[in-house]
C-alpha cells in the first residue's frame, strides 16, 4: 500500500520568513495530494491541494509543488504569520478527485516565532 | 450550511465495551470516510461508505464496523475495546465520486 513520509517533524521560523515542508510517497498510482492544517483541538482543514497533471499551484501565501518522477511534493508558506502556527499534514490518494482513501504523513509542527 | 458534524464530542469507555460514533456529512455530500488519529500521529483510514456500502477499507480489524443510512449519515462501531483504541475518530465527507474530503471535529475516545 501507499506510504507517505513527511519532514521535518518540527519547524520553527521567524515571523515573515518562509517555511517549507516536504513529503515523499511510494505508490506511483497516487494522483491527488492535499495538505491539511490542524490547530490544537480542531479538525484538519484543507488548505491547498494538487493533482498529478499539475506541477505547481499557488494560493496567496501558500504554494505546493509536485515532482511525479521523484515522487515528492512540498508545501511552501511565504511571509509567515503567527496564525500559521499549527500541525500540517500532507496526504496522497489514488483518486484524481480526492474522494478515495487518503494516506497521511506523520505531520509537521510549525511554530512561528514573533 | 452546516459542515460535517460528529457526536459525541468525548467518550470514555472501559476495555471490552462497545462504542458507536455518529457522523452527519456536509450538505450535498454522499460519501463518508472514517479515520483514526492517535495522539501525535496523522489520521489513518478506517473505511469509506458510499451508497450505503463499504467501498474501501484500511488495515483495521473486524472489530471496526460501520453503516451508512439513506440520508448519508454514518456510524462507526468498535467492539471489544482495547486500550490502543484510544484516539480521535474523524469523519470526512465528500460529494460523490468527485471532490475533496472535509473533516468533522472528531470524537475523542478514551478507553480505560
Short mmCIF file of C-alpha atoms in Angstrom, two decimals:
data_model
loop_
_atom_site.label_atom_id
_atom_site.label_comp_id
_atom_site.label_asym_id
_atom_site.label_seq_id
_atom_site.Cartn_x
_atom_site.Cartn_y
_atom_site.Cartn_z
CA UNK A 1 0.00 0.00 0.00
CA UNK A 2 0.85 3.68 -0.11
CA UNK A 3 3.38 5.09 2.35
CA UNK A 4 3.85 8.83 2.88
CA UNK A 5 6.88 10.24 4.68
CA UNK A 6 6.95 13.84 5.91
CA UNK A 7 9.83 16.04 7.03
CA UNK A 8 10.65 17.81 9.23
CA UNK A 9 8.58 16.74 12.23
CA UNK A 10 9.03 20.17 13.82
CA UNK A 11 9.88 23.52 12.27
CA UNK A 12 10.37 26.92 13.85
CA UNK A 13 10.69 30.05 11.71
CA UNK A 14 10.80 33.76 12.39
CA UNK A 15 7.66 35.67 11.55
CA UNK A 16 7.91 36.92 7.98
CA UNK A 17 10.28 34.16 6.87
CA UNK A 18 9.33 31.24 4.64
CA UNK A 19 8.59 27.66 5.69
CA UNK A 20 8.96 24.54 3.57
CA UNK A 21 7.60 21.08 4.40
CA UNK A 22 8.45 18.08 2.25
CA UNK A 23 6.71 14.76 1.62
CA UNK A 24 7.55 11.67 -0.38
CA UNK A 25 5.16 8.91 -1.43
CA UNK A 26 5.68 5.36 -2.57
CA UNK A 27 2.77 4.49 -4.87
CA UNK A 28 3.24 5.82 -8.39
CA UNK A 29 -0.53 5.43 -8.94
CA UNK A 30 -1.28 8.25 -6.48
CA UNK A 31 -2.80 11.22 -8.27
CA UNK A 32 -4.05 13.65 -5.66
CA UNK A 33 -2.01 15.37 -2.94
CA UNK A 34 -3.79 17.56 -0.38
CA UNK A 35 -2.34 19.49 2.55
CA UNK A 36 -4.27 19.86 5.79
CA UNK A 37 -3.71 22.28 8.65
CA UNK A 38 -4.74 21.16 12.13
CA UNK A 39 -4.78 23.59 15.02
CA UNK A 40 -4.75 22.26 18.56
CA UNK A 41 -8.00 20.51 19.37
CA UNK A 42 -9.55 21.28 16.00
CA UNK A 43 -10.39 19.41 12.83
CA UNK A 44 -7.94 19.08 9.91
CA UNK A 45 -8.69 21.78 7.36
CA UNK A 46 -7.81 21.51 3.69
CA UNK A 47 -5.55 24.44 2.78
CA UNK A 48 -4.35 23.51 -0.69
CA UNK A 49 -4.18 20.50 -2.99
CA UNK A 50 -2.56 19.49 -6.24
CA UNK A 51 -3.36 16.89 -8.86
CA UNK A 52 -0.91 14.82 -10.82
CA UNK A 53 -1.35 16.75 -14.07
CA UNK A 54 -0.09 19.96 -12.44
CA UNK A 55 3.44 20.75 -11.27
CA UNK A 56 2.74 23.75 -9.09
CA UNK A 57 -0.23 25.52 -7.54
CA UNK A 58 -0.34 28.76 -5.60
CA UNK A 59 -2.94 30.39 -3.37
CA UNK A 60 -1.83 33.71 -1.90
CA UNK A 61 1.00 32.93 0.57
CA UNK A 62 0.74 29.15 0.12
CA UNK A 63 2.13 27.10 -2.74
CA UNK A 64 2.54 23.41 -3.43
CA UNK A 65 4.93 21.77 -5.88
CA UNK A 66 4.81 18.21 -7.20
CA UNK A 67 7.55 16.12 -8.79
CA UNK A 68 5.91 12.91 -10.01
CA UNK A 69 9.16 11.44 -11.29
CA UNK A 70 10.81 11.73 -7.89
CA UNK A 71 7.52 11.06 -6.07
CA UNK A 72 7.76 14.03 -3.79
CA UNK A 73 5.73 17.17 -3.12
CA UNK A 74 6.28 20.20 -0.94
CA UNK A 75 4.34 22.92 0.84
CA UNK A 76 5.74 26.45 0.79
CA UNK A 77 4.43 29.19 3.08
CA UNK A 78 5.80 32.68 2.50
CA UNK A 79 5.64 35.74 4.75
CA UNK A 80 4.69 33.56 7.71
CA UNK A 81 2.36 34.94 10.39
CA UNK A 82 1.65 33.81 13.97
CA UNK A 83 -1.68 32.30 12.86
CA UNK A 84 0.25 29.90 10.62
CA UNK A 85 1.38 28.04 13.76
CA UNK A 86 -0.25 24.59 13.63
CA UNK A 87 0.41 20.98 12.64
CA UNK A 88 0.48 20.43 8.88
CA UNK A 89 -0.24 17.06 7.27
CA UNK A 90 0.41 16.01 3.70
CA UNK A 91 -1.58 13.17 2.17
CA UNK A 92 -1.83 11.12 -1.01
CA UNK A 93 -4.74 9.46 -2.77
CA UNK A 94 -5.11 7.19 -5.75
CA UNK A 95 -8.13 9.13 -6.89
CA UNK A 96 -7.61 12.20 -9.04
CA UNK A 97 -10.64 13.71 -7.30
CA UNK A 98 -9.56 13.21 -3.70
CA UNK A 99 -12.61 11.26 -2.63
CA UNK A 100 -10.85 7.98 -2.03
CA UNK A 101 -8.70 6.78 0.82
CA UNK A 102 -6.18 9.39 1.98
CA UNK A 103 -2.81 8.19 3.28
CA UNK A 104 -1.36 10.83 5.60
CA UNK A 105 2.15 11.75 6.60
CA UNK A 106 3.09 11.96 10.26
CA UNK A 107 2.75 15.74 10.44
CA UNK A 108 4.95 18.81 10.89
CA UNK A 109 4.51 21.05 13.90
CA UNK A 110 5.16 24.58 12.61
CA UNK A 111 5.88 27.32 15.14
CA UNK A 112 6.11 30.94 14.05
CA UNK A 113 8.32 32.98 16.33
CA UNK A 114 7.11 36.60 16.68
CA UNK B 1 -24.93 25.46 5.76
CA UNK B 2 -23.65 23.13 8.47
CA UNK B 3 -20.37 21.40 7.86
CA UNK B 4 -19.58 17.85 8.90
CA UNK B 5 -20.86 17.13 12.40
CA UNK B 6 -19.96 14.32 14.78
CA UNK B 7 -21.32 13.06 18.07
CA UNK B 8 -20.47 12.67 20.82
CA UNK B 9 -17.56 15.06 21.32
CA UNK B 10 -15.92 12.97 24.02
CA UNK B 11 -16.47 9.44 25.24
CA UNK B 12 -14.93 7.34 27.99
CA UNK B 13 -15.26 3.56 27.90
CA UNK B 14 -13.62 0.59 29.58
CA UNK B 15 -11.81 -2.30 27.95
CA UNK B 16 -14.12 -4.86 26.38
CA UNK B 17 -17.02 -2.47 25.92
CA UNK B 18 -18.57 -1.46 22.62
CA UNK B 19 -18.95 2.07 21.23
CA UNK B 20 -20.91 3.76 18.46
CA UNK B 21 -19.83 7.06 16.95
CA UNK B 22 -22.01 9.13 14.61
CA UNK B 23 -21.36 11.42 11.67
CA UNK B 24 -23.56 13.69 9.59
CA UNK B 25 -21.97 14.74 6.30
CA UNK B 26 -21.86 18.21 4.85
CA UNK B 27 -24.97 19.14 2.87
CA UNK B 28 -24.73 17.77 -0.66
CA UNK B 29 -22.14 15.14 0.27
CA UNK B 30 -22.97 11.45 0.00
CA UNK B 31 -19.63 9.78 0.72
CA UNK B 32 -18.35 9.33 4.27
CA UNK B 33 -14.88 8.19 5.33
CA UNK B 34 -13.68 7.40 8.85
CA UNK B 35 -10.17 7.96 10.17
CA UNK B 36 -8.43 7.20 13.46
CA UNK B 37 -5.92 9.76 14.71
CA UNK B 38 -3.71 8.66 17.59
CA UNK B 39 -2.02 11.37 19.64
CA UNK B 40 0.82 12.96 17.70
CA UNK B 41 0.11 10.97 14.53
CA UNK B 42 -1.54 11.55 11.20
CA UNK B 43 -5.06 10.25 10.58
CA UNK B 44 -5.28 6.61 9.48
CA UNK B 45 -8.02 5.48 7.09
CA UNK B 46 -10.52 3.01 8.56
CA UNK B 47 -13.14 2.69 5.82
CA UNK B 48 -15.36 4.60 3.40
CA UNK B 49 -19.09 4.37 2.72
CA UNK B 50 -20.87 5.32 -0.47
CA UNK B 51 -24.42 4.35 -1.47
CA UNK B 52 -24.79 2.61 1.90
CA UNK B 53 -21.98 0.18 1.13
CA UNK B 54 -18.42 -0.12 2.38
CA UNK B 55 -16.30 0.81 -0.66
CA UNK B 56 -12.78 0.81 0.73
CA UNK B 57 -11.25 -0.47 3.92
CA UNK B 58 -7.96 0.25 5.62
CA UNK B 59 -5.86 -2.04 7.76
CA UNK B 60 -8.21 -2.30 10.74
CA UNK B 61 -9.59 -5.49 12.35
CA UNK B 62 -13.17 -6.65 12.02
CA UNK B 63 -13.90 -5.15 15.46
CA UNK B 64 -14.31 -1.93 13.49
CA UNK B 65 -17.54 -1.86 11.53
CA UNK B 66 -19.78 0.79 10.09
CA UNK B 67 -23.01 1.68 8.47
CA UNK B 68 -24.38 4.36 6.21
CA UNK B 69 -28.02 5.38 6.27
CA UNK B 70 -30.22 6.53 3.37
CA UNK B 71 -29.75 10.16 4.48
CA UNK B 72 -25.97 9.62 4.06
CA UNK B 73 -25.20 9.86 7.78
CA UNK B 74 -22.91 7.18 9.11
CA UNK B 75 -21.97 5.25 12.22
CA UNK B 76 -18.69 3.72 13.31
CA UNK B 77 -18.91 0.80 15.71
CA UNK B 78 -15.99 -0.62 17.64
CA UNK B 79 -16.42 -3.85 19.60
CA UNK B 80 -14.27 -5.35 22.37
CA UNK B 81 -12.46 -2.08 23.00
CA UNK B 82 -8.72 -2.15 23.68
CA UNK B 83 -6.59 0.48 25.38
CA UNK B 84 -4.96 1.11 21.98
CA UNK B 85 -8.28 2.19 20.53
CA UNK B 86 -7.99 5.46 22.45
CA UNK B 87 -7.77 8.14 19.77
CA UNK B 88 -9.55 10.94 17.97
CA UNK B 89 -12.00 9.49 15.46
CA UNK B 90 -12.55 11.73 12.47
CA UNK B 91 -15.28 11.58 9.91
CA UNK B 92 -14.80 13.15 6.48
CA UNK B 93 -17.40 13.68 3.79
CA UNK B 94 -17.08 14.32 0.08
CA UNK B 95 -19.51 14.87 -2.80
CA UNK B 96 -19.90 11.55 -4.54
CA UNK B 97 -17.11 10.15 -6.61
CA UNK B 98 -15.62 13.59 -7.16
CA UNK B 99 -14.40 16.12 -4.66
CA UNK B 100 -12.20 16.79 -1.71
CA UNK B 101 -12.78 15.38 1.75
CA UNK B 102 -13.91 17.74 4.51
CA UNK B 103 -13.40 16.69 8.10
CA UNK B 104 -15.67 16.88 11.12
CA UNK B 105 -14.46 17.97 14.58
CA UNK B 106 -13.92 14.39 15.70
CA UNK B 107 -14.89 12.26 18.68
CA UNK B 108 -12.24 11.82 21.36
CA UNK B 109 -12.48 8.22 22.63
CA UNK B 110 -10.68 7.24 25.81
CA UNK B 111 -10.52 3.57 26.76
CA UNK B 112 -9.62 2.85 30.40
#
